[in-house]
Amino acid sequence: GVGGSAGTRAYMAPEQLNPNTEGIDVRADVYALGAILVETLCLALDISLARLNSNSLRSLLSAAAYTTDNNGERIAAAPALRAQIKRIPKPLRAIALKAMAADRNQRYESAAAFADDLSRWRERRPVLAIRGGRMYAVRCFINRYRGASALGFLTLVSLVAGLVVAAYGLNQAQHARALAETRREQAEKLVGYMLGDFAAKLAQVGKLDLIDDVAKQALAYLTQANDPDAHSAIQRAAALRTIGDLQTQRGQWAEAKKTFAVAEQALDFAESVAPDTSELLFERAQVAYWLGYCEYVKRKFDAAKVHWRRYLDYAQRLQPLTKSEGTGLLETASAMNNLGTASFENGELKLAAKYFDESIAIKNALLSKNMDDSDLAFSIAR
């Protein structure tokens, strides 16, 4: 209904600034995410945001010729500023403009749709924000195989930063339960996608410290979330596991153990609702592996083996559910390899040899079935 509005004006959609009888919906969050993307790009290009607001940001992107002051009056943009704005790729400007459209019917329908279009740009596929026809599609196909753009990294940064806004929107939602559930699901999908892909990119350039603060806020959200069903709980556990993985890469072993423990709590709930699904058992196995690894790096081999025996149990239970792709066998081989390594370090040489022999036998069997070499190499590495 009609009422007052509260929030940070730079991130507020027009329907939030001037409420009406139509109310607001999830597209207001899309607007806020678009504002964060634009601000991130401006900061990366050393464009001062001191005198800019959301209206002026939209003006700069759409025309690159003028901006507006806080009263909405047009001000001619300096040539240097126009040149900086034009350095932002046209598709990325189009995506930001669509997310920040004054008419919410012209925006993305959800945060997930917004993230999908950003992924399309990052992968050099035609973005939905541009209607460029066949020639545009051909140019995207050609560019897809060139070196990655530097702004691709910035897009990932903006996506992860946008998670904070999405999570805040979830906690502050005053709409119907159905809308709140939709936002929660979208936010958790973004967590899993952004942190997983983001971590992989940052690992290549050695800049994991850049996402520490965002990971902490994502962890705070994921720790407090309530799971309506088993699938949601497993998704949340997977996102938590991704954060724990990042923490291990940063050498934050105590924090990682706490994160994995919260993931296990989510999986306990999922198992109480829907036991022994392939999705659940796989995630159980991964969390058990990481808990064991946290002990192993501290040379607590007995403690590591406790977790890795659980890893082996989950992997073996996974086997009959994944016969066609062999995931259960692959995880079983990995678990035995880990147990063999811990036993060897613990001076239990005969037991280590037994585990290694069993692991090798499984891997040989998998090789005879022409399993993907990269998957098998990953198993051997673990």
XYZ file of C-alpha atoms in Angstrom:
382
model
C 0.000 0.000 0.000
C 0.942 3.693 -0.015
C 3.284 4.762 2.771
C 6.624 6.200 3.631
C 9.882 4.847 2.271
C 13.153 4.151 4.019
C 16.539 3.138 2.736
C 19.648 4.400 0.977
C 18.406 6.693 -1.791
C 21.197 5.796 -4.214
C 19.929 2.207 -4.274
C 16.194 2.881 -4.158
C 14.037 2.323 -7.224
C 11.599 5.057 -8.280
C 8.637 3.098 -6.870
C 10.393 3.042 -3.492
C 11.166 6.757 -3.526
C 7.566 7.599 -4.501
C 5.353 4.766 -3.200
C 1.972 4.189 -4.805
C -0.888 1.748 -4.565
C 0.949 -0.831 -6.708
C 3.558 -1.362 -3.978
C 7.016 -2.803 -4.627
C 8.292 -6.239 -5.568
C 11.543 -8.118 -6.189
C 12.392 -5.803 -9.092
C 13.283 -3.132 -6.551
C 16.160 -5.400 -5.457
C 17.185 -5.756 -9.109
C 17.402 -1.954 -9.298
C 19.671 -1.861 -6.225
C 21.928 -4.563 -7.702
C 22.178 -2.526 -10.908
C 23.211 0.551 -8.936
C 25.978 -1.433 -7.209
C 27.219 -2.727 -10.574
C 27.395 0.817 -11.998
C 29.146 2.188 -8.915
C 31.693 -0.636 -9.007
C 32.495 0.079 -12.646
C 32.779 3.824 -11.971
C 35.156 3.219 -9.080
C 37.252 0.918 -11.247
C 37.560 3.705 -13.823
C 38.441 6.316 -11.154
C 35.171 8.178 -11.685
C 34.346 10.188 -8.582
C 30.983 9.291 -7.061
C 30.928 12.241 -4.664
C 28.397 14.219 -6.706
C 26.644 11.340 -8.471
C 23.331 9.729 -7.589
C 21.331 6.914 -9.188
C 19.689 9.319 -11.658
C 23.027 10.731 -12.766
C 24.492 7.230 -13.081
C 21.664 6.269 -15.443
C 22.149 9.479 -17.412
C 25.858 8.852 -17.841
C 25.329 5.310 -19.083
C 22.510 6.112 -21.469
C 23.967 9.193 -23.158
C 27.561 9.593 -21.929
C 27.002 13.302 -22.561
C 25.369 14.731 -19.451
C 24.671 14.006 -15.831
C 22.121 15.352 -13.344
C 22.413 17.033 -9.988
C 20.480 16.103 -6.856
C 17.553 18.259 -8.034
C 17.300 16.406 -11.321
C 18.746 19.285 -13.406
C 20.904 18.310 -16.369
C 24.585 19.197 -16.245
C 26.909 18.786 -19.230
C 29.432 16.015 -18.567
C 33.094 16.858 -18.994
C 34.759 15.341 -22.107
C 37.121 13.351 -19.880
C 34.153 11.873 -17.990
C 32.396 10.953 -21.236
C 35.557 9.229 -22.441
C 35.799 7.228 -19.211
C 32.172 6.082 -19.434
C 32.668 4.940 -23.024
C 35.397 2.597 -21.806
C 32.659 0.435 -20.283
C 31.616 -2.141 -22.918
C 28.277 -1.335 -24.525
C 26.643 -4.663 -23.507
C 27.618 -4.092 -19.872
C 26.126 -0.584 -19.994
C 22.959 -2.036 -21.514
C 22.683 -4.621 -18.729
C 23.082 -1.943 -16.050
C 20.492 0.290 -17.744
C 17.997 -2.559 -17.949
C 18.509 -3.379 -14.269
C 18.035 0.305 -13.332
C 15.151 1.075 -15.704
C 12.782 3.677 -14.238
C 9.844 1.522 -15.390
C 10.099 -1.710 -13.404
C 8.360 -3.587 -16.220
C 11.479 -2.933 -18.293
C 13.846 -4.407 -15.669
C 14.941 -7.993 -15.186
C 12.226 -10.051 -13.525
C 14.546 -11.328 -10.807
C 18.093 -11.180 -9.432
C 18.686 -14.599 -10.998
C 17.755 -13.256 -14.467
C 20.091 -10.293 -13.898
C 22.947 -12.624 -12.892
C 22.238 -14.831 -15.924
C 22.610 -11.889 -18.336
C 25.883 -10.893 -16.658
C 27.064 -14.483 -17.112
C 26.107 -14.311 -20.786
C 28.232 -11.171 -21.185
C 31.156 -12.668 -19.297
C 30.998 -15.741 -21.553
C 30.778 -13.492 -24.660
C 27.291 -14.662 -25.544
C 24.565 -12.259 -26.727
C 23.017 -10.485 -23.738
C 19.256 -10.136 -23.432
C 19.559 -6.411 -22.690
C 20.605 -5.805 -26.328
C 18.478 -6.583 -29.357
C 21.330 -6.685 -31.819
C 20.127 -9.230 -34.358
C 22.283 -11.743 -36.160
C 25.336 -9.517 -36.619
C 25.515 -8.919 -32.884
C 25.295 -12.669 -32.261
C 28.134 -13.259 -34.752
C 30.344 -10.632 -33.064
C 29.701 -12.274 -29.699
C 30.668 -15.662 -31.138
C 33.953 -14.256 -32.435
C 34.770 -12.392 -29.216
C 33.976 -15.420 -27.098
C 37.301 -16.973 -28.023
C 39.480 -13.937 -27.352
C 41.319 -13.149 -24.093
C 39.119 -12.289 -21.137
C 38.255 -8.625 -20.641
C 39.561 -6.941 -17.503
C 36.050 -5.768 -16.733
C 34.953 -9.392 -16.451
C 36.756 -9.486 -13.133
C 34.947 -6.333 -12.038
C 31.603 -7.854 -12.962
C 32.257 -10.748 -10.616
C 33.176 -8.279 -7.869
C 29.911 -6.404 -8.382
C 27.926 -9.641 -8.330
C 29.400 -10.723 -5.022
C 28.911 -7.235 -3.584
C 25.310 -7.412 -4.753
C 24.790 -10.436 -2.549
C 24.834 -8.129 0.469
C 21.929 -6.132 -0.959
C 20.000 -9.266 -1.866
C 20.476 -10.730 1.626
C 19.488 -7.436 3.250
C 16.371 -7.334 1.097
C 15.455 -10.800 2.302
C 15.765 -9.859 5.954
C 13.771 -6.639 5.540
C 10.996 -8.034 3.360
C 7.530 -7.087 4.555
C 5.645 -8.644 1.702
C 3.783 -11.940 1.520
C 5.539 -15.175 2.484
C 5.616 -16.353 -1.106
C 7.615 -13.303 -2.194
C 10.015 -13.692 0.736
C 10.625 -17.335 -0.168
C 11.311 -16.375 -3.772
C 13.909 -13.831 -2.696
C 15.572 -16.270 -0.321
C 15.922 -18.914 -3.011
C 17.359 -16.421 -5.498
C 19.868 -15.116 -2.970
C 21.124 -18.598 -2.085
C 21.514 -19.530 -5.732
C 23.540 -16.354 -6.226
C 25.739 -17.264 -3.248
C 26.585 -20.658 -4.664
C 27.156 -19.379 -8.181
C 29.045 -16.198 -7.404
C 31.342 -17.451 -4.684
C 32.148 -20.654 -6.546
C 32.971 -18.969 -9.851
C 34.409 -15.894 -8.156
C 36.808 -17.950 -6.038
C 38.083 -19.836 -9.080
C 38.840 -16.587 -10.918
C 40.538 -14.933 -7.954
C 42.645 -18.013 -7.230
C 44.253 -17.588 -10.646
C 45.415 -14.060 -9.840
C 46.135 -14.532 -6.146
C 43.622 -11.978 -4.858
C 41.525 -14.003 -2.448
C 41.788 -11.236 0.149
C 39.377 -9.133 -1.922
C 36.397 -11.290 -1.035
C 37.035 -11.770 2.696
C 34.517 -9.128 3.777
C 31.855 -10.262 1.331
C 32.332 -13.898 2.322
C 31.854 -12.936 5.977
C 28.558 -11.211 5.238
C 27.421 -14.112 3.066
C 28.344 -16.483 5.889
C 26.293 -14.435 8.366
C 23.264 -14.673 6.088
C 23.679 -18.408 5.380
C 24.171 -19.210 9.064
C 20.862 -17.606 10.026
C 18.752 -18.827 7.105
C 15.882 -21.246 7.683
C 15.359 -24.149 5.310
C 11.774 -24.929 4.213
C 12.760 -28.231 2.573
C 15.638 -30.660 2.013
C 16.663 -29.203 -1.343
C 17.037 -25.701 0.127
C 19.085 -27.077 3.021
C 21.432 -28.885 0.630
C 21.824 -25.738 -1.489
C 22.686 -23.751 1.614
C 25.205 -26.395 2.704
C 26.851 -26.268 -0.732
C 27.179 -22.476 -0.487
C 28.634 -22.784 3.021
C 31.076 -25.400 1.782
C 32.230 -22.960 -0.913
C 32.918 -20.322 1.731
C 34.752 -22.901 3.855
C 36.876 -23.797 0.843
C 37.810 -20.129 0.462
C 38.719 -19.954 4.144
C 41.063 -22.944 3.823
C 42.779 -21.273 0.874
C 43.318 -18.257 3.108
C 44.714 -20.473 5.887
C 41.738 -19.681 8.142
C 41.462 -23.214 9.485
C 39.457 -22.533 12.663
C 36.929 -20.407 10.770
C 36.666 -23.052 8.043
C 35.889 -25.797 10.564
C 33.067 -23.683 12.014
C 31.675 -23.045 8.531
C 31.737 -26.744 7.634
C 30.042 -27.537 10.950
C 27.155 -25.202 10.060
C 26.945 -26.912 6.667
C 26.650 -30.256 8.445
C 23.755 -28.915 10.533
C 21.903 -27.986 7.352
C 22.578 -31.468 5.968
C 21.330 -33.065 9.199
C 17.996 -31.345 8.600
C 17.948 -32.406 4.940
C 18.639 -36.023 5.888
C 15.821 -35.992 8.434
C 13.414 -34.970 5.666
C 14.733 -36.897 2.653
C 17.478 -39.426 3.524
C 19.895 -40.996 1.049
C 19.320 -38.923 -2.064
C 22.310 -38.625 -4.394
C 22.332 -34.850 -3.909
C 22.470 -35.207 -0.121
C 25.065 -37.979 -0.007
C 27.379 -36.155 -2.397
C 27.275 -32.994 -0.291
C 27.717 -35.035 2.902
C 30.824 -36.600 1.387
C 32.294 -33.232 0.391
C 31.819 -31.673 3.825
C 33.298 -34.751 5.528
C 36.311 -34.513 3.231
C 36.935 -30.877 4.113
C 36.544 -31.443 7.848
C 39.135 -34.201 7.588
C 41.419 -32.000 5.548
C 41.299 -29.271 8.215
C 42.593 -31.835 10.744
C 45.117 -33.327 8.336
C 46.929 -30.045 7.666
C 47.323 -29.678 11.445
C 48.874 -33.194 11.450
C 46.007 -34.529 13.563
C 45.869 -37.739 11.573
C 43.573 -39.738 13.871
C 41.016 -36.929 13.839
C 41.327 -36.647 10.053
C 40.661 -40.369 9.665
C 37.432 -40.105 11.662
C 36.042 -37.631 9.144
C 37.454 -39.481 6.152
C 35.852 -42.764 7.277
C 32.555 -40.865 7.204
C 33.538 -39.591 3.766
C 34.081 -43.202 2.665
C 30.720 -44.289 4.111
C 28.821 -41.551 2.246
C 30.708 -42.326 -0.971
C 29.858 -46.024 -0.754
C 26.183 -45.225 -0.116
C 26.299 -42.959 -3.147
C 27.491 -45.733 -5.482
C 24.132 -47.452 -6.231
C 22.509 -44.052 -6.872
C 25.138 -42.938 -9.420
C 25.941 -46.115 -11.361
C 25.721 -44.492 -14.799
C 28.146 -41.629 -14.172
C 30.307 -43.401 -11.563
C 30.324 -40.499 -9.091
C 30.036 -42.800 -6.082
C 32.968 -44.933 -7.216
C 35.064 -41.851 -7.905
C 34.399 -40.461 -4.438
C 35.065 -43.883 -2.879
C 38.480 -44.016 -4.553
C 39.225 -40.520 -3.320
C 38.185 -41.355 0.254
C 40.382 -44.466 0.313
C 43.304 -42.485 -1.058
C 42.882 -39.937 1.742
C 42.624 -42.638 4.401
C 45.748 -44.250 2.992
C 47.627 -40.957 3.194
C 46.553 -40.312 6.792
C 47.416 -43.883 7.798
C 50.849 -43.590 6.190
C 51.545 -40.326 8.040
C 50.385 -42.042 11.230
C 52.896 -44.868 10.776
C 50.214 -47.481 9.934
C 51.981 -48.750 6.823
C 50.042 -51.994 6.259
C 46.718 -50.225 6.637
C 47.907 -47.461 4.303
C 48.924 -50.033 1.683
C 45.484 -51.681 1.936
C 43.683 -48.375 1.320
C 46.004 -47.421 -1.547
C 45.562 -50.822 -3.229
C 41.766 -50.564 -3.029
C 41.846 -47.001 -4.356
C 44.064 -48.002 -7.280
C 41.804 -50.948 -8.120
C 38.766 -48.669 -8.327
C 40.613 -46.135 -10.450
C 41.791 -48.833 -12.848
C 38.201 -50.027 -13.161
C 37.083 -46.475 -13.873
C 39.774 -46.046 -16.504
C 38.598 -49.214 -18.237
C 35.152 -47.609 -18.486
C 36.674 -44.550 -20.192
C 35.778 -42.146 -17.400
C 36.735 -38.530 -18.041
C 40.468 -38.211 -17.291
C 40.016 -34.822 -15.612
C 37.556 -36.281 -13.097
C 39.907 -39.146 -12.339
C 42.851 -36.777 -11.974
C 40.853 -34.771 -9.419
C 40.188 -37.956 -7.450
C 43.881 -38.894 -7.482
C 44.853 -35.402 -6.318
C 42.598 -35.741 -3.283
